[in-house]
Short mmCIF file of C-alpha atoms in Angstrom, two decimals:
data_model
loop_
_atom_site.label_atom_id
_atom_site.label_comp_id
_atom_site.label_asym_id
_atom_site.label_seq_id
_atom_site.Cartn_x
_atom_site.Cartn_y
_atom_site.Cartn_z
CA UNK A 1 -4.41 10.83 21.60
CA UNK A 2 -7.69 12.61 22.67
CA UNK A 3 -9.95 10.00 23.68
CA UNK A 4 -13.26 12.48 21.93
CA UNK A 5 -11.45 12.30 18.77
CA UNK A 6 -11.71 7.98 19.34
CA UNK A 7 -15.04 8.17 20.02
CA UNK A 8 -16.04 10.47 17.06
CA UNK A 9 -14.15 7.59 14.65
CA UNK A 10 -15.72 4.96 16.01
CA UNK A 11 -19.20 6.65 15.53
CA UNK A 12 -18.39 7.38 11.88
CA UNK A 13 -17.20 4.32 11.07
CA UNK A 14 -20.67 2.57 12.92
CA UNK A 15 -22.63 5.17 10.82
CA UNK A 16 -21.27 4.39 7.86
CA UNK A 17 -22.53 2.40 4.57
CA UNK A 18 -19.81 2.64 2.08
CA UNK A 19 -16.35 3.11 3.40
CA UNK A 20 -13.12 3.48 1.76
CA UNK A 21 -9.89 3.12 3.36
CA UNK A 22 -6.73 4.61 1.47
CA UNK A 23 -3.27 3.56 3.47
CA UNK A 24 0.25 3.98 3.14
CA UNK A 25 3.57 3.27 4.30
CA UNK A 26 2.57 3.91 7.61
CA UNK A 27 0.44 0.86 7.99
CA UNK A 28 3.41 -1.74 6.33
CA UNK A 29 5.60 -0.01 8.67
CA UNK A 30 3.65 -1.98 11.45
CA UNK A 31 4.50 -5.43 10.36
CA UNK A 32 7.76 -4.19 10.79
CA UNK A 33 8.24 -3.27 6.65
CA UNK A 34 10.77 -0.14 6.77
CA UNK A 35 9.43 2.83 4.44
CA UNK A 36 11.42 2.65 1.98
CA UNK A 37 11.80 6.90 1.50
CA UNK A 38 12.49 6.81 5.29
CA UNK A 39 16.05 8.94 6.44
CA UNK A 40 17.61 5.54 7.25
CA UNK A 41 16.79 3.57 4.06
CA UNK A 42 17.72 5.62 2.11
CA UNK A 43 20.96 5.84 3.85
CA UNK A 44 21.46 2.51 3.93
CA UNK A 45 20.74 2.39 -0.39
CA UNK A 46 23.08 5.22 -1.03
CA UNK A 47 25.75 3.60 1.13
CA UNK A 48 25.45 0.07 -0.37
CA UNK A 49 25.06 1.26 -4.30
CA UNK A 50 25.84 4.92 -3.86
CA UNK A 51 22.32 5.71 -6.40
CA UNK A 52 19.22 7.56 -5.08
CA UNK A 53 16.46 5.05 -4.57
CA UNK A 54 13.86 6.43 -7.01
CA UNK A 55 16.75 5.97 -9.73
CA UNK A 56 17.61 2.59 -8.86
CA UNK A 57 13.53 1.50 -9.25
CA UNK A 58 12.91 2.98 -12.36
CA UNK A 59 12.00 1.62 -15.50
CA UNK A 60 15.28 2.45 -17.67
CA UNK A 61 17.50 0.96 -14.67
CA UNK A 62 15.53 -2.07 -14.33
CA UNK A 63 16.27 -2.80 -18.26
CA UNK A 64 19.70 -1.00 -18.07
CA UNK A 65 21.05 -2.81 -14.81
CA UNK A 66 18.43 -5.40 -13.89
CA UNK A 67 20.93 -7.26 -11.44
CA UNK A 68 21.66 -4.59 -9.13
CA UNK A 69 17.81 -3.66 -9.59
CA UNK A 70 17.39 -7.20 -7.88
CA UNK A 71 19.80 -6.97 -5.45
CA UNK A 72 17.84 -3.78 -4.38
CA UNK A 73 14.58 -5.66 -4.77
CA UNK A 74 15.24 -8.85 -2.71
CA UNK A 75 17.23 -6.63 0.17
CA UNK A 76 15.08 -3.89 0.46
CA UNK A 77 11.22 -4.56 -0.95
CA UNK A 78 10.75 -8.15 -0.33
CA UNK A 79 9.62 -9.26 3.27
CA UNK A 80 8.12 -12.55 2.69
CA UNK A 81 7.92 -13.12 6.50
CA UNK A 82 5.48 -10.27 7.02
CA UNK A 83 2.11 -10.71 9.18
CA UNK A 84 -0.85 -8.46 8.97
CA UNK A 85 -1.02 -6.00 11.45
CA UNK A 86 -4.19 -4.64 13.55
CA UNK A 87 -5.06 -2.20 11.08
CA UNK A 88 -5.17 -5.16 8.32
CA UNK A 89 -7.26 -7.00 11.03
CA UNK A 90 -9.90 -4.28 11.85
CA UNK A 91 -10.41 -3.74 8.14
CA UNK A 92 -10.91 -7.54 7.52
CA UNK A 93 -13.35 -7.50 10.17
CA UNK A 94 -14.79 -4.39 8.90
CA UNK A 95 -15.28 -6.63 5.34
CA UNK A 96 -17.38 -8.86 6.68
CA UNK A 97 -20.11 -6.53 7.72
CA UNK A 98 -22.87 -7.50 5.35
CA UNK A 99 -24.08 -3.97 6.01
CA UNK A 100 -21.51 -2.12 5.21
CA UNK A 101 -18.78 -2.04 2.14
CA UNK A 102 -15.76 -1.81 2.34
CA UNK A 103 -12.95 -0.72 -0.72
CA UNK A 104 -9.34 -0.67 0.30
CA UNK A 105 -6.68 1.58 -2.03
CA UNK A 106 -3.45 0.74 -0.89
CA UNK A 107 -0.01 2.67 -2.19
CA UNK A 108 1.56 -0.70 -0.69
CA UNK A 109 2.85 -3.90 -2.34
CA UNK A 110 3.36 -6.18 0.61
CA UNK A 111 0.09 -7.92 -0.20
CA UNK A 112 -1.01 -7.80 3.47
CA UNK A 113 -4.18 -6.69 2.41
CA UNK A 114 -5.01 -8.72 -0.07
CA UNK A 115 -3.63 -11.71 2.60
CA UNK A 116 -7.27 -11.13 4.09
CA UNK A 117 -9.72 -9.35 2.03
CA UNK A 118 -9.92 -10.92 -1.41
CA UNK A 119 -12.36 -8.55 -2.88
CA UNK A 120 -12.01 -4.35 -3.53
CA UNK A 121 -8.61 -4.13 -2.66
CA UNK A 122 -6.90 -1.99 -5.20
CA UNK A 123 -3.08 -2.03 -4.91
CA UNK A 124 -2.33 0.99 -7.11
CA UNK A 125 1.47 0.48 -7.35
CA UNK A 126 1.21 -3.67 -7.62
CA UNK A 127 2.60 -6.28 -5.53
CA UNK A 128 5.82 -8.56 -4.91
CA UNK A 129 3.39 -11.50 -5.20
CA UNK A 130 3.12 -11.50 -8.93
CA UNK A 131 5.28 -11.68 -11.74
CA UNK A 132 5.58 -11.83 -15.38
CA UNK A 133 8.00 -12.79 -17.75
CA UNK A 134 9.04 -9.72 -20.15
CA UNK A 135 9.17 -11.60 -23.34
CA UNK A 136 6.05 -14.83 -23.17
CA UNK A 137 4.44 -13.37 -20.02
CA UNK A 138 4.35 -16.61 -18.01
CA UNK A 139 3.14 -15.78 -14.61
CA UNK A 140 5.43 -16.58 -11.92
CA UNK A 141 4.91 -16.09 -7.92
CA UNK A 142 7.38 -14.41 -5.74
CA UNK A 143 8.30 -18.04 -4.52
CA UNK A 144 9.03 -18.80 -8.38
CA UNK A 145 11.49 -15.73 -8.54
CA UNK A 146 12.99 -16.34 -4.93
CA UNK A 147 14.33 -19.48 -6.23
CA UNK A 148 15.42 -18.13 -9.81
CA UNK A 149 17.65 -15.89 -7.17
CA UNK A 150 20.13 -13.36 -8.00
CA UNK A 151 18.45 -12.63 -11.32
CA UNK A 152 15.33 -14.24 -12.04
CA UNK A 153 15.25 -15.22 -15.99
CA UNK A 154 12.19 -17.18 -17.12
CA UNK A 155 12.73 -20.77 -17.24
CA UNK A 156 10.29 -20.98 -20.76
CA UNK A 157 12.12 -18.58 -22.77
CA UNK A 158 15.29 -17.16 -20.51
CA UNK A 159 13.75 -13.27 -20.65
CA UNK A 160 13.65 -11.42 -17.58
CA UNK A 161 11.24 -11.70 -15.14
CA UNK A 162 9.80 -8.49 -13.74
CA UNK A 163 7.56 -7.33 -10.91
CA UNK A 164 4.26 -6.54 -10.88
CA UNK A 165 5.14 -3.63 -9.16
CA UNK A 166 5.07 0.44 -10.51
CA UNK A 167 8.31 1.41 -11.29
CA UNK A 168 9.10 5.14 -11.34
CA UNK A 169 8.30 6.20 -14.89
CA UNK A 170 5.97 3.46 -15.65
CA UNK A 171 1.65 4.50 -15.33
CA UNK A 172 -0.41 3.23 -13.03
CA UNK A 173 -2.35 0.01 -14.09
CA UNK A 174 -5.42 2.17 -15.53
CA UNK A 175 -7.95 -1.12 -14.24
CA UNK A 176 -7.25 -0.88 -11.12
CA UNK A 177 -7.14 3.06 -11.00
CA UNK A 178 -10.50 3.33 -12.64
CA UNK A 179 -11.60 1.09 -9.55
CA UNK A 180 -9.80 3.13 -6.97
CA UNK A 181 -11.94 6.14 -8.62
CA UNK A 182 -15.24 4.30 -8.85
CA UNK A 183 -15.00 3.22 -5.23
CA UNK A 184 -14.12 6.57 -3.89
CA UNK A 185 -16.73 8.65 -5.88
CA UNK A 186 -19.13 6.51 -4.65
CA UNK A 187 -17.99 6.37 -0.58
CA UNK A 188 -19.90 8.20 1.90
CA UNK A 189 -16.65 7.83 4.09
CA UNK A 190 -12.71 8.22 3.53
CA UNK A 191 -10.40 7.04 5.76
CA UNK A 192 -6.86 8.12 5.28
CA UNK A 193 -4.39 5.53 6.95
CA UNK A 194 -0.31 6.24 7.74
CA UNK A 195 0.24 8.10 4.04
CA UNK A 196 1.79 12.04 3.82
CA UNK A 197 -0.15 12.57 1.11
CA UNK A 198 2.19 13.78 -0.86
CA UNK A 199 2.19 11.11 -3.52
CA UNK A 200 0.47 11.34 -7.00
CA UNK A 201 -2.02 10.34 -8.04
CA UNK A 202 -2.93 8.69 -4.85
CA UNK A 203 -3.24 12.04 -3.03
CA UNK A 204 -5.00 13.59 -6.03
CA UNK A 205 -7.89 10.27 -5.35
CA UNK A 206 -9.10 12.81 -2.55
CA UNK A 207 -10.46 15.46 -5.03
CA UNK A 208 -13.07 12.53 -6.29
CA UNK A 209 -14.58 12.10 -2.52
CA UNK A 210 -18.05 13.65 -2.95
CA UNK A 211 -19.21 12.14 0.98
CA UNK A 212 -19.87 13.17 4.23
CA UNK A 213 -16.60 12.21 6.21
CA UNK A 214 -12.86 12.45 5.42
CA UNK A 215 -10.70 11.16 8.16
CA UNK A 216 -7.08 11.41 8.17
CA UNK A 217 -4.98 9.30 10.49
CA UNK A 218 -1.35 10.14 10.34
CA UNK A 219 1.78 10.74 12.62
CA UNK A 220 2.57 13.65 10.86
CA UNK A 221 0.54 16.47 9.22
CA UNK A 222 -0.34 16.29 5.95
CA UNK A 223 -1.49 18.96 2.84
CA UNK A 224 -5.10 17.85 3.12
CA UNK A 225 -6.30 18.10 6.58
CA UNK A 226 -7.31 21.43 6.75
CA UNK A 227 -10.44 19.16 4.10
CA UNK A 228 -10.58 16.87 6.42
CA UNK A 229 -13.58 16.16 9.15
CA UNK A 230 -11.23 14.91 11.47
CA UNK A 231 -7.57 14.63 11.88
CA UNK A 232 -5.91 12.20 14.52
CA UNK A 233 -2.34 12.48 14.35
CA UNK A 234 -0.99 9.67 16.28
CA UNK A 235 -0.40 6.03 15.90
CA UNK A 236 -1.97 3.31 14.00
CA UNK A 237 -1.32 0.79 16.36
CA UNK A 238 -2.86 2.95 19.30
CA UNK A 239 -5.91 4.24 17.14
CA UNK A 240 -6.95 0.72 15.67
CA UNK A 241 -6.49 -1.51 18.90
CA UNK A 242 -9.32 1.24 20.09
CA UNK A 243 -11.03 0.19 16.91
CA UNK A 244 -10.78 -3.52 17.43
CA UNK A 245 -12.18 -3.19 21.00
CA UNK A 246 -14.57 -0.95 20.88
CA UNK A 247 -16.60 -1.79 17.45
CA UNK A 248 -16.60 -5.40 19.80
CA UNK A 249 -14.41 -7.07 16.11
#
């Protein structure tokens, strides 16, 4: 980690007015949430149901096979026990800066976010934390469906209960997407947080950033940094416990 590299983040971050903060897997993975398209999940899926996981969280298997969907869900997507990290932290702290704001897109569902900041977050693929019933659309909380364990069934009408969570085939809620848009247009800084990139139409929110800095932060390279200001390719941890002391959060 090149310690001008830290200093020229921290500067933009100081100098800037209207940031928003895009992260991925990379930052769950922290608060010790596996990736779920990492080599060893999906090891462990095909092992267990012998299905590739983007098959197994689709819509049609969802309706088509909704208990092994769940047994999926609960083993592999829900982490109830998760903390927020320091990246979580320094953009909480970042949130409160009257003189700055601060929009968060995250491609994550763990909520962690959203466990701090309650306003411009935009989860773009949902969250475990809500859930509605297929049929009379009572709400229910993921402590609701933890209980109605293997295969939650609302207790109103004895439909299926589903997650508010994207499932492969299924559109992106367009509400929140129109915010994701809205708040990136209008940033004067984009920071990129633990994501390849390689995901649409979160990677295609880039092509909307009409401001002065992009900043990708990333273990690995991604298909955007050559449009990127600066490119730290290292870890969040490392990176944003420099953040946390030296913007004094």
């Amino acid at each position: 980690m090149k310690e001008l590299d830290l200093i020229k983040l921290k500067k933009i971050i100081e100098n800037a007015k209207n940031l928003v903060f895009l992260t991925g897997a990379g930052v769950s993975t922290l608060s010790s949430i596996p990736d779920f398209r990492s080599p060893t999940s999906v090891r462990s899926v095909q092992i267990r149901y012998a299905l590739p996981v983007e098959t197994i969280l689709s819509h049609t298997f969802f309706f088509a096979h909704p208990d092994t969907f769940y047994d999926y869900y609960f083993n592999f997507m829900v982490h109830k026990e998760a903390k927020a990290n320091i990246v979580h932290q320094v953009l909480y702290k970042l949130s409160l800066d009257k003189n700055k704001k601060v929009s968060i897109i995250t491609q994550n569902i763990d909520g962690l976010h959203e466990s701090l900041i309650k306003e411009n977050v935009y989860p773009l693929h949902g969250t475990i934390f809500s859930n509605h019933c297929i049929k009379c659309h009572s709400y229910y909380s993921l402590k609701d469906i933890l209980k109605l364990k293997p295969l939650p069934r609302c207790p109103k009408c004895h439909s299926l209960i589903k997650p508010d969570v994207v499932l492969y085939e299924e559109p992106l809620d367009q509400n929140i997407l129109d915010k994701a848009l809205h708040s990136t247009l209008k940033a004067d800084t984009m920071i990129i947080l633990g994501t390849s990139l390689r995901v649409y139409p979160a990677s295609g929110l880039i092509n909307y950033f009409k401001g002065t800095n992009l900043v990708i932060i990333n273990k690995e390279k991604t298909p955007f940094d050559h449009l990127a200001n600066l490119v730290i390719q290292d870890d969040l941890k490392d990176v944003f416990n420099y953040l946390f002391d030296s913007l004094n959060l």
